[in-house]
Coordinates of N, CA and C in Angstrom, one line a residue:
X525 N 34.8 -30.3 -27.1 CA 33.8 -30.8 -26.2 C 33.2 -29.7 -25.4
X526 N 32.1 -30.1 -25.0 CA 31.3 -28.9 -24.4 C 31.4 -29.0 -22.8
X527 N 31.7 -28.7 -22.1 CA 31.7 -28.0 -20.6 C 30.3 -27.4 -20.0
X528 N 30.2 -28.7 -18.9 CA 28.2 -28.0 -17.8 C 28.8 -27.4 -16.9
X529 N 28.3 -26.7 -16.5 CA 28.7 -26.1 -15.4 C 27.2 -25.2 -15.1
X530 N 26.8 -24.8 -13.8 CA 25.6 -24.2 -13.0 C 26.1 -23.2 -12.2
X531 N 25.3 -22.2 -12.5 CA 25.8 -20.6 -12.1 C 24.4 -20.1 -11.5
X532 N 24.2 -19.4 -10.2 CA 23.0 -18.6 -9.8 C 23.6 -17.3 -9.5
X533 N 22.9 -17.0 -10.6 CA 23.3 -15.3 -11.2 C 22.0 -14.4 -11.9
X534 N 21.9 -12.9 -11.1 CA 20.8 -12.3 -11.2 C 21.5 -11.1 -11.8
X535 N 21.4 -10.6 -13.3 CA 22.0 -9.2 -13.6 C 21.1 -8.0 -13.1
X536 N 21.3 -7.0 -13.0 CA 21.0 -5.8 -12.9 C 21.3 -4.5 -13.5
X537 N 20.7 -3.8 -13.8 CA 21.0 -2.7 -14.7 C 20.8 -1.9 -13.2
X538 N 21.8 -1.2 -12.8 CA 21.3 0.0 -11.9 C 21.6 1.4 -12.0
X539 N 21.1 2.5 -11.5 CA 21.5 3.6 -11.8 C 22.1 4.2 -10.7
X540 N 22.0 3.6 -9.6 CA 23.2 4.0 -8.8 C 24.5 5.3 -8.7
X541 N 25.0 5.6 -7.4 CA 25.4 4.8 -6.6 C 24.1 4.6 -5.3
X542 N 24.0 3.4 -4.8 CA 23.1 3.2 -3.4 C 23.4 2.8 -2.3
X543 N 23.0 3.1 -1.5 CA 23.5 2.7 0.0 C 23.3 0.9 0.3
X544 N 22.3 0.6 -0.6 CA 22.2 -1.1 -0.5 C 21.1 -1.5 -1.3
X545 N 20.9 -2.3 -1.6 CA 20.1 -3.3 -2.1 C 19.9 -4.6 -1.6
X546 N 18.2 -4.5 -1.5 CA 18.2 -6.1 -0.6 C 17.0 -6.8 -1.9
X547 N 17.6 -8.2 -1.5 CA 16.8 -9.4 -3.0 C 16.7 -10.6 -1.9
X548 N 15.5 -10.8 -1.7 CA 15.2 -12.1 -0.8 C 15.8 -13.5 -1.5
X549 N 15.6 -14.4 -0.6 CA 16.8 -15.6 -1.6 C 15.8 -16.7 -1.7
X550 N 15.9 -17.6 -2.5 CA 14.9 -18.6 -2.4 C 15.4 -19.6 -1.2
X551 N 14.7 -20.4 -0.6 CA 14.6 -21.4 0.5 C 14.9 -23.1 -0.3
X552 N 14.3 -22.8 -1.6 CA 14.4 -24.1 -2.4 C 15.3 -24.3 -4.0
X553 N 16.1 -25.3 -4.1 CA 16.8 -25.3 -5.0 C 16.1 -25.5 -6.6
X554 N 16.2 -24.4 -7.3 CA 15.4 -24.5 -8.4 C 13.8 -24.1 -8.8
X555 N 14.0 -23.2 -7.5 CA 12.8 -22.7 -7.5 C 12.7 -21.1 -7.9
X556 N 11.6 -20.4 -8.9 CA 12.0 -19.5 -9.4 C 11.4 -18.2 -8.5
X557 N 12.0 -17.3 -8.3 CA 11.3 -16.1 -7.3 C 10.7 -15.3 -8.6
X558 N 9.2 -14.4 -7.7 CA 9.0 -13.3 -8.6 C 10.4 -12.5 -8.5
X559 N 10.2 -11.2 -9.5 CA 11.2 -9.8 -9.2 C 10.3 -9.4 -8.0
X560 N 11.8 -9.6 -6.8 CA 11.3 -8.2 -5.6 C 12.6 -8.0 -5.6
X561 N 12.9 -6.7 -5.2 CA 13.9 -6.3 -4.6 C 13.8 -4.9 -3.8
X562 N 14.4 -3.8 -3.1 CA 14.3 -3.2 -2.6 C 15.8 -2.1 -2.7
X563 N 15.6 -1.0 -3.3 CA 17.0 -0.2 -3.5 C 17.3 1.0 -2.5
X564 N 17.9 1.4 -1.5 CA 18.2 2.4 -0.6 C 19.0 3.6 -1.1
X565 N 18.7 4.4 -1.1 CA 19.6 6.0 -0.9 C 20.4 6.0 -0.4
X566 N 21.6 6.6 0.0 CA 22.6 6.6 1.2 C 22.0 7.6 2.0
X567 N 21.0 8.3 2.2 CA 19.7 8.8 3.3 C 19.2 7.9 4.0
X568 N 19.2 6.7 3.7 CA 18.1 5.4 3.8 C 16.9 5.3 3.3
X569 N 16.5 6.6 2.9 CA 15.4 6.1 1.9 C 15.1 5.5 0.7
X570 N 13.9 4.4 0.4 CA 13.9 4.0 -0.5 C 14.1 4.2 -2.0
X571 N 14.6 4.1 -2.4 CA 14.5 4.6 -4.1 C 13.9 3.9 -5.1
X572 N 14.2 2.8 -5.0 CA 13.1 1.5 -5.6 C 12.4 0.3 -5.1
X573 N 11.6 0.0 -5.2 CA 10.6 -1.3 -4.4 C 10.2 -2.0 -5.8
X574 N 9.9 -3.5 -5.7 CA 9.6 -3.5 -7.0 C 9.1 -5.3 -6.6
X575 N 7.7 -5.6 -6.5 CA 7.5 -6.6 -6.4 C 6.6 -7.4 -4.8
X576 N 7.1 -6.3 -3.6 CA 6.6 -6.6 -2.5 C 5.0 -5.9 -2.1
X577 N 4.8 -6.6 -0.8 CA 3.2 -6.1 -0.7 C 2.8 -5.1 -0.3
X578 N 3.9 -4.6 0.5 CA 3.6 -3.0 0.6 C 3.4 -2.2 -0.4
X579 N 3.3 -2.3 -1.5 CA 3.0 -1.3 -3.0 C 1.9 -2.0 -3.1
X580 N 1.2 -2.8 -2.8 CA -0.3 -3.7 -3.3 C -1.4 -3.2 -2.5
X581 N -2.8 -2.4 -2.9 CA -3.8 -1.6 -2.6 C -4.1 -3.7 -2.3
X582 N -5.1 -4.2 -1.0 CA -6.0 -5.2 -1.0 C -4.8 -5.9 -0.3
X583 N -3.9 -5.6 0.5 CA -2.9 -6.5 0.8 C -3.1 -6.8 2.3
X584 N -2.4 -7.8 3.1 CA -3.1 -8.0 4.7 C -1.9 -6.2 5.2
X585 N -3.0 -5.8 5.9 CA -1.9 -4.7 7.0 C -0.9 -4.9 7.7
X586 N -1.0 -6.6 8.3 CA 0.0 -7.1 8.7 C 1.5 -7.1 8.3
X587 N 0.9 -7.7 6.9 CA 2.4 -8.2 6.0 C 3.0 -6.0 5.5
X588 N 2.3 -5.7 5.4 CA 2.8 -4.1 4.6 C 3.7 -3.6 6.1
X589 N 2.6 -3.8 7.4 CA 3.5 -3.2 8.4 C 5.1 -3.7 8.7
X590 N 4.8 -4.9 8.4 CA 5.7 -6.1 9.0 C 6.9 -5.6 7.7
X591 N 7.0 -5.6 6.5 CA 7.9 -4.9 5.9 C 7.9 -3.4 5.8
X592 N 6.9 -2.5 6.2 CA 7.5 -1.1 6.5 C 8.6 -1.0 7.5
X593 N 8.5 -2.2 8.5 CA 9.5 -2.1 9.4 C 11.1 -2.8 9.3
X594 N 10.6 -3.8 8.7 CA 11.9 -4.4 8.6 C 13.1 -3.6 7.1
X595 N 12.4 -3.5 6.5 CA 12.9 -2.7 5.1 C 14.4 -1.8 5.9
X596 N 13.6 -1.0 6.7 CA 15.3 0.1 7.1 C 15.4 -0.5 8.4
X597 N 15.5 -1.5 8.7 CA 16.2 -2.6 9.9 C 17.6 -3.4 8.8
X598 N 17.4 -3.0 7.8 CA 18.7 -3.2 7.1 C 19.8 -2.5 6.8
X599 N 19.4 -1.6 6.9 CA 20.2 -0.3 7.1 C 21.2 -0.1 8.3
X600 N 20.4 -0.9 9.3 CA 21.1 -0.9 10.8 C 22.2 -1.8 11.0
X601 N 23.4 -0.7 11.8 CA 24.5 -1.5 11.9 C 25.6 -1.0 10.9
X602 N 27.0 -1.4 11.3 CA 27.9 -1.4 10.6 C 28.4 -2.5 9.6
X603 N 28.1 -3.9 10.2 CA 28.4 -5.2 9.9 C 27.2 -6.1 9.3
X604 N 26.9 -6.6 8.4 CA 26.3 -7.8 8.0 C 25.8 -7.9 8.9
X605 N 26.5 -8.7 10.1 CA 25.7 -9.7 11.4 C 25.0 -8.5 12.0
X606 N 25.7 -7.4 12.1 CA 24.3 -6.2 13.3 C 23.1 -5.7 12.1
X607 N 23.4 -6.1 11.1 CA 22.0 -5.6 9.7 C 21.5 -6.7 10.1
X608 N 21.9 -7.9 9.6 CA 20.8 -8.9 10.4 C 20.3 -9.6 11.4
X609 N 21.0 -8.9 13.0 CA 21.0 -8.6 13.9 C 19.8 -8.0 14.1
X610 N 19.7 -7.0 13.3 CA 18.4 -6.0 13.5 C 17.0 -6.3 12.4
X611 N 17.4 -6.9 11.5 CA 16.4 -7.8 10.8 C 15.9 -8.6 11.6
X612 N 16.4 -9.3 12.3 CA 15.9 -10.9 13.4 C 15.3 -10.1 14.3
X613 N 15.2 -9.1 14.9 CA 14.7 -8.6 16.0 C 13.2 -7.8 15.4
X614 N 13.1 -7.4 14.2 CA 12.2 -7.1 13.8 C 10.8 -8.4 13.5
X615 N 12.0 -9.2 13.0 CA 11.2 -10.6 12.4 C 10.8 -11.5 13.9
X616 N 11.2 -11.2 14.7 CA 11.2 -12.1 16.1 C 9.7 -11.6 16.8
X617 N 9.7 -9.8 16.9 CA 9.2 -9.6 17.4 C 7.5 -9.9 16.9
X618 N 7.6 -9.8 15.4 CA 6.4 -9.6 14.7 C 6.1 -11.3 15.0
X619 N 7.2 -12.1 15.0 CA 7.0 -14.1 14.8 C 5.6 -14.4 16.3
X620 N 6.6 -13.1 17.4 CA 6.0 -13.7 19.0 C 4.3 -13.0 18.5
X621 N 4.0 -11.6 17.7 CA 2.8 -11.0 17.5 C 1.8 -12.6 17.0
X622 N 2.4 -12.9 16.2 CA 1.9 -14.2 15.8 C 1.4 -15.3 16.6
X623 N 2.8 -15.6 16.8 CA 2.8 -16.7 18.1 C 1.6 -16.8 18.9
X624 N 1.5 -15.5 19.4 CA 0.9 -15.0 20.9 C -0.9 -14.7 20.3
X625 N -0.8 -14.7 18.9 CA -2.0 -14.8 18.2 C -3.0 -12.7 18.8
X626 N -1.7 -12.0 18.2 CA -2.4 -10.7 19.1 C -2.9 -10.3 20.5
X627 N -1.6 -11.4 21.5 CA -2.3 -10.9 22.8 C -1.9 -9.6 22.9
X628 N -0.6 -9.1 22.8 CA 0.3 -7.5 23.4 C -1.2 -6.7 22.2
X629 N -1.8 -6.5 21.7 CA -2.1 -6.2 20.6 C -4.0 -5.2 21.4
X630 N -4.6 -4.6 21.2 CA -6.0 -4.1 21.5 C -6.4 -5.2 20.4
X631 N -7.9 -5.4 20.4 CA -8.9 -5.9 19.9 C -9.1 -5.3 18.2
X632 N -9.4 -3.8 18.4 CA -9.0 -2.9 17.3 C -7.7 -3.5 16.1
X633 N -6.7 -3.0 17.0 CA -5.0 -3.1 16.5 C -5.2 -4.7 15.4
X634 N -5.8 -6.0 16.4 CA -5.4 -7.0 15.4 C -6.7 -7.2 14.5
X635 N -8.1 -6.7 14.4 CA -8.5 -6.5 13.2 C -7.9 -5.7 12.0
X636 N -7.5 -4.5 12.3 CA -6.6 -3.8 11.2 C -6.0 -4.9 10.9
X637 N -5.2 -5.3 11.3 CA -3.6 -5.9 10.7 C -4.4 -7.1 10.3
X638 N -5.3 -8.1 10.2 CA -5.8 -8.8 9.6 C -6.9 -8.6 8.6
X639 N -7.2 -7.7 8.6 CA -8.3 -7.2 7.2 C -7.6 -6.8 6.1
X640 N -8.4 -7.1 5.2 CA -8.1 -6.6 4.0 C -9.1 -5.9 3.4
X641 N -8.4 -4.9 2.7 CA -10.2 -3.9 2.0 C -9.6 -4.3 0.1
X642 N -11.1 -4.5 -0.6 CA -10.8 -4.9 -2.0 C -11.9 -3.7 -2.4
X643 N -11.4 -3.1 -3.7 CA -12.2 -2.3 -4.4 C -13.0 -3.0 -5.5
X644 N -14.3 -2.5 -6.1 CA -15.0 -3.2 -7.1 C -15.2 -2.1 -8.1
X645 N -14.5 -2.3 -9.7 CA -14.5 -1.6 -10.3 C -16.4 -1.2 -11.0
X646 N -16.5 -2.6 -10.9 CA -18.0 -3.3 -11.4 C -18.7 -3.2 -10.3
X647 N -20.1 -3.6 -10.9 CA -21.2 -3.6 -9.6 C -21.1 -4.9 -9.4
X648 N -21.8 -5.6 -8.9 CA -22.1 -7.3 -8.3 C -22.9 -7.7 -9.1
X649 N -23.7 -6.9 -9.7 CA -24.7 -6.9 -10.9 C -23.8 -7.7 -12.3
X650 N -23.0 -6.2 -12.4 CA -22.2 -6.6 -14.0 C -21.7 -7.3 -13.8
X651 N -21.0 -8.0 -12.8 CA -20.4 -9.0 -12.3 C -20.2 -10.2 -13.1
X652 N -21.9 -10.6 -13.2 CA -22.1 -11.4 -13.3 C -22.2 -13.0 -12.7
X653 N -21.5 -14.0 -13.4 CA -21.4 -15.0 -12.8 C -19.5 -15.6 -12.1
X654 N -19.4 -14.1 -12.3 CA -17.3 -14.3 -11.8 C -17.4 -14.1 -10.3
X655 N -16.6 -15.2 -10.1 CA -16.8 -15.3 -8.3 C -15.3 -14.6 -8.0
X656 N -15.5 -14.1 -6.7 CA -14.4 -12.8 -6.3 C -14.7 -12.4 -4.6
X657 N -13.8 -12.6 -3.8 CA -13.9 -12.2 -2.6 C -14.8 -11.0 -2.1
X658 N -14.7 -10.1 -3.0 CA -15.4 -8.9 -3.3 C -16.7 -8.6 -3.2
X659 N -17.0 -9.9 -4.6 CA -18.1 -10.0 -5.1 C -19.4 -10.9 -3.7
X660 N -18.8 -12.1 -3.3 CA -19.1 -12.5 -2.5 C -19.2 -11.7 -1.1
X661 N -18.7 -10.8 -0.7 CA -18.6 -10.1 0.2 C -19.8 -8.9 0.2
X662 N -19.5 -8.5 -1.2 CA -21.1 -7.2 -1.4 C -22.0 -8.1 -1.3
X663 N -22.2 -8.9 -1.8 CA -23.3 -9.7 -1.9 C -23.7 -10.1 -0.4
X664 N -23.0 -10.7 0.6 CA -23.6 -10.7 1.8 C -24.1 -9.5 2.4
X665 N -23.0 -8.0 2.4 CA -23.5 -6.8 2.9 C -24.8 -6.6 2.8
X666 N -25.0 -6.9 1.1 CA -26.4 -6.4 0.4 C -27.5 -7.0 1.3
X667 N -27.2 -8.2 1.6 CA -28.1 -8.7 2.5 C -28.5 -7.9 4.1
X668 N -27.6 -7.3 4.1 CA -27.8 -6.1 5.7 C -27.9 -4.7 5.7
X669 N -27.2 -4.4 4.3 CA -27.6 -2.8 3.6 C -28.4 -2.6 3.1
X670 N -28.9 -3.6 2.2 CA -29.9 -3.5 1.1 C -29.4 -3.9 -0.5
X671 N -30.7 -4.2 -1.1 CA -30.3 -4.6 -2.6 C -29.3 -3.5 -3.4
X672 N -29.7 -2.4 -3.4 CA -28.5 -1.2 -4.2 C -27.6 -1.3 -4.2
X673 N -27.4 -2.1 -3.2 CA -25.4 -2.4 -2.9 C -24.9 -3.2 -4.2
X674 N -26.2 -4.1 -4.3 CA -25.3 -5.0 -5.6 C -25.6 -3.5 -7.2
X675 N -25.9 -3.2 -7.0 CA -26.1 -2.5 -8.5 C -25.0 -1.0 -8.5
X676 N -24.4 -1.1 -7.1 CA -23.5 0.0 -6.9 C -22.2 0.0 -7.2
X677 N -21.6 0.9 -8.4 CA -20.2 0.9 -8.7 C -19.1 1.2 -7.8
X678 N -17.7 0.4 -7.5 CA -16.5 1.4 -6.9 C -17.1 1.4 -5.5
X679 N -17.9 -0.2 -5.0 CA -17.9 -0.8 -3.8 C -16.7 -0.7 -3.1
X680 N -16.1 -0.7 -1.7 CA -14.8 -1.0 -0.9 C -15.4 -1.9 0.0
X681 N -15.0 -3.4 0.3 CA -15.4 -3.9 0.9 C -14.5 -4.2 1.6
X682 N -14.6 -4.2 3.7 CA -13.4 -4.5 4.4 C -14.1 -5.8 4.8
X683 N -12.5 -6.7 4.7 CA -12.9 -8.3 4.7 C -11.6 -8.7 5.9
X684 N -12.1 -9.8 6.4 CA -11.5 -10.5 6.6 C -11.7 -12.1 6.2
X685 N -10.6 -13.2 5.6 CA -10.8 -14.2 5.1 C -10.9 -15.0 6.4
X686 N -11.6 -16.0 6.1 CA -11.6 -17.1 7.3 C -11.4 -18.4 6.8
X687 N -10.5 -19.2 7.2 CA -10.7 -20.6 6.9 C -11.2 -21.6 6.7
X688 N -12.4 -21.3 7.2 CA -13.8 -22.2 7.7 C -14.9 -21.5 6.7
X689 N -15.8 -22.4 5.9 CA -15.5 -24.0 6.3 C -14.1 -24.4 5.4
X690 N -13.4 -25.4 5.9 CA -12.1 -26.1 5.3 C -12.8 -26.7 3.9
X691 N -11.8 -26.3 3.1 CA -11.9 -26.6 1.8 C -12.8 -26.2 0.6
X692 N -13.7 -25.1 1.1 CA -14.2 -24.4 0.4 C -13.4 -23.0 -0.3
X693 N -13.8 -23.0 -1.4 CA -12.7 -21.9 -2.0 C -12.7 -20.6 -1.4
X694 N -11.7 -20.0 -1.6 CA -11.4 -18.6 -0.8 C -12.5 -17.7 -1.2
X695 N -13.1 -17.5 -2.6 CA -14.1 -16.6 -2.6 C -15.3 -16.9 -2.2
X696 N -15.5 -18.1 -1.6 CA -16.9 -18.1 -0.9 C -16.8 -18.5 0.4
X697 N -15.6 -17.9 1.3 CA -15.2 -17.9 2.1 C -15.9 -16.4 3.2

C-alpha cells in the first residue's frame, strides 16, 4: 500500500561555507514563490542574490533601497530574535516612510524613491503598435520635446506610474 504524506522542502546545491542565507517564505498555503534568495560571506557581504529587485535596471528606488538596507540587517545580532529584531526595525521604519506618505522625506528624496526610469531599445516609431510604459511615455514627452523623440533609439524615460484614471491599463497610465 502506498503512504501520502506532504513535505515543504527546497534543495540547494551550495558552494559554501556562508555566513547565512536568507529565502523569503510564502504567506499562503500552496502558493508557489519565484527563486529569490540572498547568500552572505562571513564578511557580510553578499555573494549571491538571485531573484530580488535590487538586481532589476526599471525597478521602484524605493523597493531597491528598502532591501539595500534590510539585506545586512540580517546579519545583525547574535540570536534569531535580535536578526529579526533588526529586520522589524528596518521594515518599521521604511512601513512609518509609507504610512506618513514621505512626510520625514524633502520633495526631491520622495520623487526618487517613487520613479522609475525604463530604457527603449527601439524608437516609438519601430515600436509600432506594442503598447509599453515607455512607449507611452516618449510619446507624451515628444509632445513637449518635439517629434525626433519618437524616431530616437536607446530613449530613458523617468516615470512615475499613477493610478488615475482607475482602471485604465498601466501603460496608458
Amino acid at each position: 500500500s502506498w503512504e501520502r504524506s506532504t513535505e515543504c522542502s527546497i534543495f540547494f546545491e551550495i558552494d559554501g561555507p556562508y555566513r547565512a542565507m536568507v529565502i523569503p517564505a510564502s504567506q499562503e498555503e500552496d502558493r508557489l514563490l519565484k527563486k529569490r534568495y540572498a547568500v552572505f560571506n562571513f564578511d557580510g557581504s553578499l555573494a549571491e542574490l538571485k531573484g530580488f529587485e535590487i538586481k532589476r535596471r526599471g525597478e521602484l528606488k524605493l523597493i531597491k533601497v528598502f532591501q539595500e538596507e534590510v539585506f545586512p540587517a540580517f546579519l545583525e545580532g547574535t540570536t534569531r530574535e535580535e536578526a529579526y529584531a533588526a529586520v522589524g526595525a528596518v521594515a518599521n521604519r521604511w512601513l512609518d516612510v509609507l504610512d506618513s506618505k514621505g512626510h520625514t522625506l524633502t520633495d526631491d528624496e520622495v520623487i526618487d524613491l517613487i520613479s522609475e526610469s525604463k530604457s527603449m531599445s527601439k524608437s516609438v516609431k519601430e515600436a509600432g503598435s506594442y503598447k509599453s510604459v515607455s512607449v507611452t511615455t516618449a510619446t507624451r514627452l515628444a509632445e513637449v520635446l518635439g517629434e525626433q523623440l519618437l524616431y530616437d533609439k536607446g530613449v530613458v524615460c523617468h516615470l512615475i506610474l499613477s493610478e488615475k484614471p482607475i482602471g485604465d491599463p498601466v501603460s496608458t497610465r
